[in-house]
Short mmCIF file of C-alpha atoms in Angstrom, two decimals:
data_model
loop_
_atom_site.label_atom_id
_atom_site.label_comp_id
_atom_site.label_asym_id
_atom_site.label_seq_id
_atom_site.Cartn_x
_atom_site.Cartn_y
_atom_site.Cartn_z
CA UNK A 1 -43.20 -17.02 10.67
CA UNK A 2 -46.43 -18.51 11.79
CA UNK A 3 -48.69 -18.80 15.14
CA UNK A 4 -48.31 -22.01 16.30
CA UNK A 5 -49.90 -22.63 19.19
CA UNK A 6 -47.67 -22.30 22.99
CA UNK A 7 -46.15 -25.22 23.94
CA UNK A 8 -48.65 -27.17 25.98
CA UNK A 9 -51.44 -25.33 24.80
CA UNK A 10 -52.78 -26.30 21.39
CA UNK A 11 -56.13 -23.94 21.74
CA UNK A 12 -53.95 -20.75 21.46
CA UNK A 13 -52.63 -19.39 18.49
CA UNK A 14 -50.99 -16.27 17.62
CA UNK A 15 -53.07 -13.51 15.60
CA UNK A 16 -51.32 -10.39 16.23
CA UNK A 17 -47.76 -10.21 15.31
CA UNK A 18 -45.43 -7.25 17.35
CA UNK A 19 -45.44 -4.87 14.54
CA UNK A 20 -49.47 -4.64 15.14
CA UNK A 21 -49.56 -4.55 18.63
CA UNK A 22 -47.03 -1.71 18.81
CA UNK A 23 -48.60 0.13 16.24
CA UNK A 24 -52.16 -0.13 18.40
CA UNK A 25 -50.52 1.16 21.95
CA UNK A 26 -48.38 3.69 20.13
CA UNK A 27 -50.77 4.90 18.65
CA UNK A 28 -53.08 5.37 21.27
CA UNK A 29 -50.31 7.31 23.27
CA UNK A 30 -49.66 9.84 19.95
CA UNK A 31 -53.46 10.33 19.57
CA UNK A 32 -53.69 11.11 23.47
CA UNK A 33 -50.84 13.38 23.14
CA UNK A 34 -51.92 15.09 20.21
CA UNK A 35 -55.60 15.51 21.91
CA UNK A 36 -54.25 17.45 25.28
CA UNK A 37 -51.38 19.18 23.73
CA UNK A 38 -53.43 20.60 21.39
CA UNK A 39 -56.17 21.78 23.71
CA UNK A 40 -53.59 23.11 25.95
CA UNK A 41 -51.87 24.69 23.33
CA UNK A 42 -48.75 22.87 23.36
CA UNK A 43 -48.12 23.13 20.23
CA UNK A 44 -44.04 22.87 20.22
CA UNK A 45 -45.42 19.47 21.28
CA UNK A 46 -48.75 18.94 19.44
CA UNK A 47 -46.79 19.65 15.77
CA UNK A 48 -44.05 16.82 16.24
CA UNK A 49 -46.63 14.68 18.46
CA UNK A 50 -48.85 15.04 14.92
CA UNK A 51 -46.05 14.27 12.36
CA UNK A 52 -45.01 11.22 14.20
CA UNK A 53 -48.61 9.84 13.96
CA UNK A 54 -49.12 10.62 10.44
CA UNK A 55 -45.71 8.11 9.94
CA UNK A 56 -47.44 5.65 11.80
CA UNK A 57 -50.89 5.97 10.20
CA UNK A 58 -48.80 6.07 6.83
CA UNK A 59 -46.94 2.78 8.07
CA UNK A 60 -50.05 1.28 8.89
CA UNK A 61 -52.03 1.29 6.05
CA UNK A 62 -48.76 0.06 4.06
CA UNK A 63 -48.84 -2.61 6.76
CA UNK A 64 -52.26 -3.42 5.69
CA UNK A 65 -50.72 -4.63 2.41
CA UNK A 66 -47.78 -6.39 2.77
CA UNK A 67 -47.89 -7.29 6.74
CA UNK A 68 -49.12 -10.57 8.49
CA UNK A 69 -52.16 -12.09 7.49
CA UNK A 70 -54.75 -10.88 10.25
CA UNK A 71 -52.92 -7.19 9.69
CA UNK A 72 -54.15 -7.00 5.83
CA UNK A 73 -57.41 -5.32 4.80
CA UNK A 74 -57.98 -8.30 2.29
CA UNK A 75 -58.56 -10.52 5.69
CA UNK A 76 -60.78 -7.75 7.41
CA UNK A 77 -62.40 -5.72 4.76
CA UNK A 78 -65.60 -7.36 4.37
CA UNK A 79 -68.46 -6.99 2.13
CA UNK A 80 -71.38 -5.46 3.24
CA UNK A 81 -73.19 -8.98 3.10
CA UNK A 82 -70.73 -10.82 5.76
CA UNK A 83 -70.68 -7.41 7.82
CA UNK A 84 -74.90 -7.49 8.30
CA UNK A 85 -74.74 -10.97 8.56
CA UNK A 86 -72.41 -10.91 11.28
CA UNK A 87 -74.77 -8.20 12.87
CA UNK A 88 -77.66 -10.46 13.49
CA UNK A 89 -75.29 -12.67 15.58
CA UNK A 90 -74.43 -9.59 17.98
CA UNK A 91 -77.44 -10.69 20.22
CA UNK A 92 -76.39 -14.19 20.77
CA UNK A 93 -74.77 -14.30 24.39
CA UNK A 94 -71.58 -16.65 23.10
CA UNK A 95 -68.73 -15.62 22.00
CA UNK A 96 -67.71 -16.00 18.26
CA UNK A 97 -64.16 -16.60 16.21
CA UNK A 98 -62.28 -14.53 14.21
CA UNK A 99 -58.38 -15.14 13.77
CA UNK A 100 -58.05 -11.10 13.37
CA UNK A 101 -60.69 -8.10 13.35
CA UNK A 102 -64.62 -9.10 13.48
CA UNK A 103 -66.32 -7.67 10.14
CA UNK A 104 -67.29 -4.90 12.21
CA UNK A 105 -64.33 -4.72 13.82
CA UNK A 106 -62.37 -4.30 10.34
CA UNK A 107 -64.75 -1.45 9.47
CA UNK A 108 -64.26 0.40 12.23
CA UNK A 109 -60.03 0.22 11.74
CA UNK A 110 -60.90 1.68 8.41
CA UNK A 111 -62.59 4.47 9.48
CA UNK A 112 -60.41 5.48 12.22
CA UNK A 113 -57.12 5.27 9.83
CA UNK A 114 -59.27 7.51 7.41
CA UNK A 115 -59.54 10.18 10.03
CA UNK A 116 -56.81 10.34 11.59
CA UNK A 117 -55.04 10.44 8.25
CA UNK A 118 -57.24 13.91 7.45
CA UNK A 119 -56.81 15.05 10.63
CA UNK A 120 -53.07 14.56 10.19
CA UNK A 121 -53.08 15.94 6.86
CA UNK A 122 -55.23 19.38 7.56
CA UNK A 123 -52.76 19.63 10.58
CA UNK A 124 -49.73 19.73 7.96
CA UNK A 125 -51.34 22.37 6.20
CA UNK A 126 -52.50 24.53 9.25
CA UNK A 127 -50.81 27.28 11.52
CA UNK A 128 -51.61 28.43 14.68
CA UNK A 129 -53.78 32.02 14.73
CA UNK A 130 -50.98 34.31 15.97
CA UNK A 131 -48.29 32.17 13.41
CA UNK A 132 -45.71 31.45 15.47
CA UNK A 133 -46.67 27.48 15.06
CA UNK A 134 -47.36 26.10 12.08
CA UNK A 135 -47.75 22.51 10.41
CA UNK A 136 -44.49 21.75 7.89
CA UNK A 137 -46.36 22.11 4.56
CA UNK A 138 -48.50 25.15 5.55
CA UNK A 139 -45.95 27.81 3.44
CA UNK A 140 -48.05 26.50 0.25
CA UNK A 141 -50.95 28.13 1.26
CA UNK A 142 -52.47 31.38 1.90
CA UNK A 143 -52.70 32.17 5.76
CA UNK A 144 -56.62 32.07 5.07
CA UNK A 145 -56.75 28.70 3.66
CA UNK A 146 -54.20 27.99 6.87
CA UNK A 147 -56.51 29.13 9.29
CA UNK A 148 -59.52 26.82 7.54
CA UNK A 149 -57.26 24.33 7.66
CA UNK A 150 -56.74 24.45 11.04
CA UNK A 151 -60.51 25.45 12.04
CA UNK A 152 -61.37 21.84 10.11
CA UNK A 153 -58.07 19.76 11.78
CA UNK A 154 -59.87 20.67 15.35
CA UNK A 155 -63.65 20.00 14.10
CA UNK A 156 -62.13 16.40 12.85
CA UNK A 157 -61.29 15.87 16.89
CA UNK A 158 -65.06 15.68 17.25
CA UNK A 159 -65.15 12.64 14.58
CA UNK A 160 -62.01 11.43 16.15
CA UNK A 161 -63.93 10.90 19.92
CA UNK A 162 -66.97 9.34 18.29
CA UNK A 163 -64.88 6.94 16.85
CA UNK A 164 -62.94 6.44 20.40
CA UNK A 165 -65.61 6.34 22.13
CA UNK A 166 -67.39 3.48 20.02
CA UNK A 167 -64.53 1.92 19.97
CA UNK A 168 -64.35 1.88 23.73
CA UNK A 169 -67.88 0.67 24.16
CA UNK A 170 -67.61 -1.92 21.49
CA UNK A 171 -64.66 -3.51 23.53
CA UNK A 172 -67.21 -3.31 27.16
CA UNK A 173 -69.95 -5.02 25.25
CA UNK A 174 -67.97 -7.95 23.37
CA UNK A 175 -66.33 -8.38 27.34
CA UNK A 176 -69.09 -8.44 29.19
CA UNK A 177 -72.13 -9.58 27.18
CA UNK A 178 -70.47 -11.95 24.43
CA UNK A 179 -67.76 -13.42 26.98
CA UNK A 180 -64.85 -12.63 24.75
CA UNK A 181 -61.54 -10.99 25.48
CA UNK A 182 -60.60 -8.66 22.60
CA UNK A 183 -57.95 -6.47 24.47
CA UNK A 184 -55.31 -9.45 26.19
CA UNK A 185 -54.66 -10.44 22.67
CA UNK A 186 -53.69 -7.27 21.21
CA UNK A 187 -51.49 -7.33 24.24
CA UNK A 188 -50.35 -11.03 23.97
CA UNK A 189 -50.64 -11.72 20.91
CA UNK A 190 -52.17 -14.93 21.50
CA UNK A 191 -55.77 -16.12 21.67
CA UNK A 192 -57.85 -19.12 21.33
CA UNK A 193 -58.53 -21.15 18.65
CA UNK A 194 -61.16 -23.73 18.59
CA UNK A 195 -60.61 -27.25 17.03
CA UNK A 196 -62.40 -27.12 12.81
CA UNK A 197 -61.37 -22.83 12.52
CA UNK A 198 -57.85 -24.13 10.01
CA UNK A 199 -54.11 -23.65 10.51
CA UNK A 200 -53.36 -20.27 12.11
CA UNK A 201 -52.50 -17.39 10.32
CA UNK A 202 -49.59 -16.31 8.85
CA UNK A 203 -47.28 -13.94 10.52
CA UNK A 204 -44.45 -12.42 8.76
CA UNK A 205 -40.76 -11.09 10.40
CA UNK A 206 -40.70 -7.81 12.22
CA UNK A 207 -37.44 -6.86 9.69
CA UNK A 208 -40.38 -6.30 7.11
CA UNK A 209 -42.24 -4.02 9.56
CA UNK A 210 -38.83 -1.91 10.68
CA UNK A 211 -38.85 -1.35 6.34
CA UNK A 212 -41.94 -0.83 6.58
CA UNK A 213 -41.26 2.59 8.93
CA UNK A 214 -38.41 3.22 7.43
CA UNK A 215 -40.60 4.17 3.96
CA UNK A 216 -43.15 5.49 5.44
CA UNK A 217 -40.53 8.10 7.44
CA UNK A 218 -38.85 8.45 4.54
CA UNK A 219 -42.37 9.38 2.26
CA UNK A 220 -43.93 11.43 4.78
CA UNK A 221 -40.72 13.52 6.60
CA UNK A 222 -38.77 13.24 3.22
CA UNK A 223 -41.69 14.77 1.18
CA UNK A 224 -41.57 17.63 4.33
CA UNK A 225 -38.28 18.23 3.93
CA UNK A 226 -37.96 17.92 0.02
CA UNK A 227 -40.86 20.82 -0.31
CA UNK A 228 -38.98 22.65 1.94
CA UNK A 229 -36.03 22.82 -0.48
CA UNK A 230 -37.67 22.92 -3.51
CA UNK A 231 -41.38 24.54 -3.29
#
């Protein structure tokens, strides 16, 4: 599958396949979840809310290998070269082209899968003060190294807003001040593509993304329930 551009419209190209885009809204529903549940201390909510994200972080970063081309951290994982060079052009008022993540862009997607996979991943290991909630794997710990777990899975949240909120800001200042629509793509799917920038990129079926899940379920929830039976 590929991103031709929509009939009558040559200038737009697909760069975000469904997989992606469902991955980005879902996620931003678990992580909102997660957030108030926890602070309300809904946690017959916040546990499941927390193991369904850590599938789709866990999806996601296997995405990031085998997924479409503008989904892969070989197309957005820059080297520190391209990402200061593409610093310096921050303060010009135009807006620029990427078919995918920005170099700075693609940095910050690493980051934020790198927390929330540790704050997923203290939250499997943590339990609740009195004990009557606890994350799946925390039975292979002491209830001390529980409760640290859980003391560090709620400092992490701190990480987690800076990381929101730059995230946030970053999508305000490429809007208003460079003139360029980052969030109707990740909607769409579609955005432009100026004449000299090469064939689009290279989408792949969303039958490889369903697999996808389906090992990333099966790693994460099977590994829950396999230490269950075994450990």
């Amino acid at each position: 599958m590929t991103g031709e551009g929509k009939a009558g419209d040559p200038s737009k190209v697909r760069i975000w396949d469904r997989p992606t885009r469902v991955f980005h809204w879902v996620l931003v529903v678990l992580v909102v979840v997660c957030f108030l549940s926890g602070r309300n201390g809904r946690f017959d909510v916040h546990i499941p809310a927390g193991q369904a994200l850590l599938v789709l972080v866990a999806a996601r970063i296997l995405w990031g290998f085998v997924g479409s081309e503008p989904s892969r951290f070989r197309s957005f994982v820059r080297p520190v070269s391209e990402i200061a060079a593409y610093v310096r052009t921050l303060g010009k008022r135009a807006p620029g082209y990427h078919a995918g993540h920005n170099p700075l862009g693609g940095l910050s997607v690493v980051a934020m899968l790198l927390v929330l996979l540790l704050q997923a991943g203290l939250g499997v290991f943590a339990v609740e003060v009195d004990g009557l909630y606890e994350g799946p794997l925390s039975f292979l710990v002491s209830y001390e190294a529980a409760r640290r777990s859980a003391e560090l899975h709620a400092m992490v949240v701190d990480g987690l807003l800076i990381l929101v909120g730059l995230h946030l800001a970053a999508l305000l200042f490429h809007r208003i001040y460079k003139r360029e629509r980052l969030v109707k793509p990740m909607v769409t799917g579609w955005a432009s593509h100026p004449p000299g920038q090469g064939p689009a990129p290279r989408l792949v079926s969303d039958w490889r993304a369903l697999l996808v899940l389906a090992v990333a379920a099966a790693l994460i929830l099977g590994g829950f329930e396999l230490a269950w039976r075994f450990l």
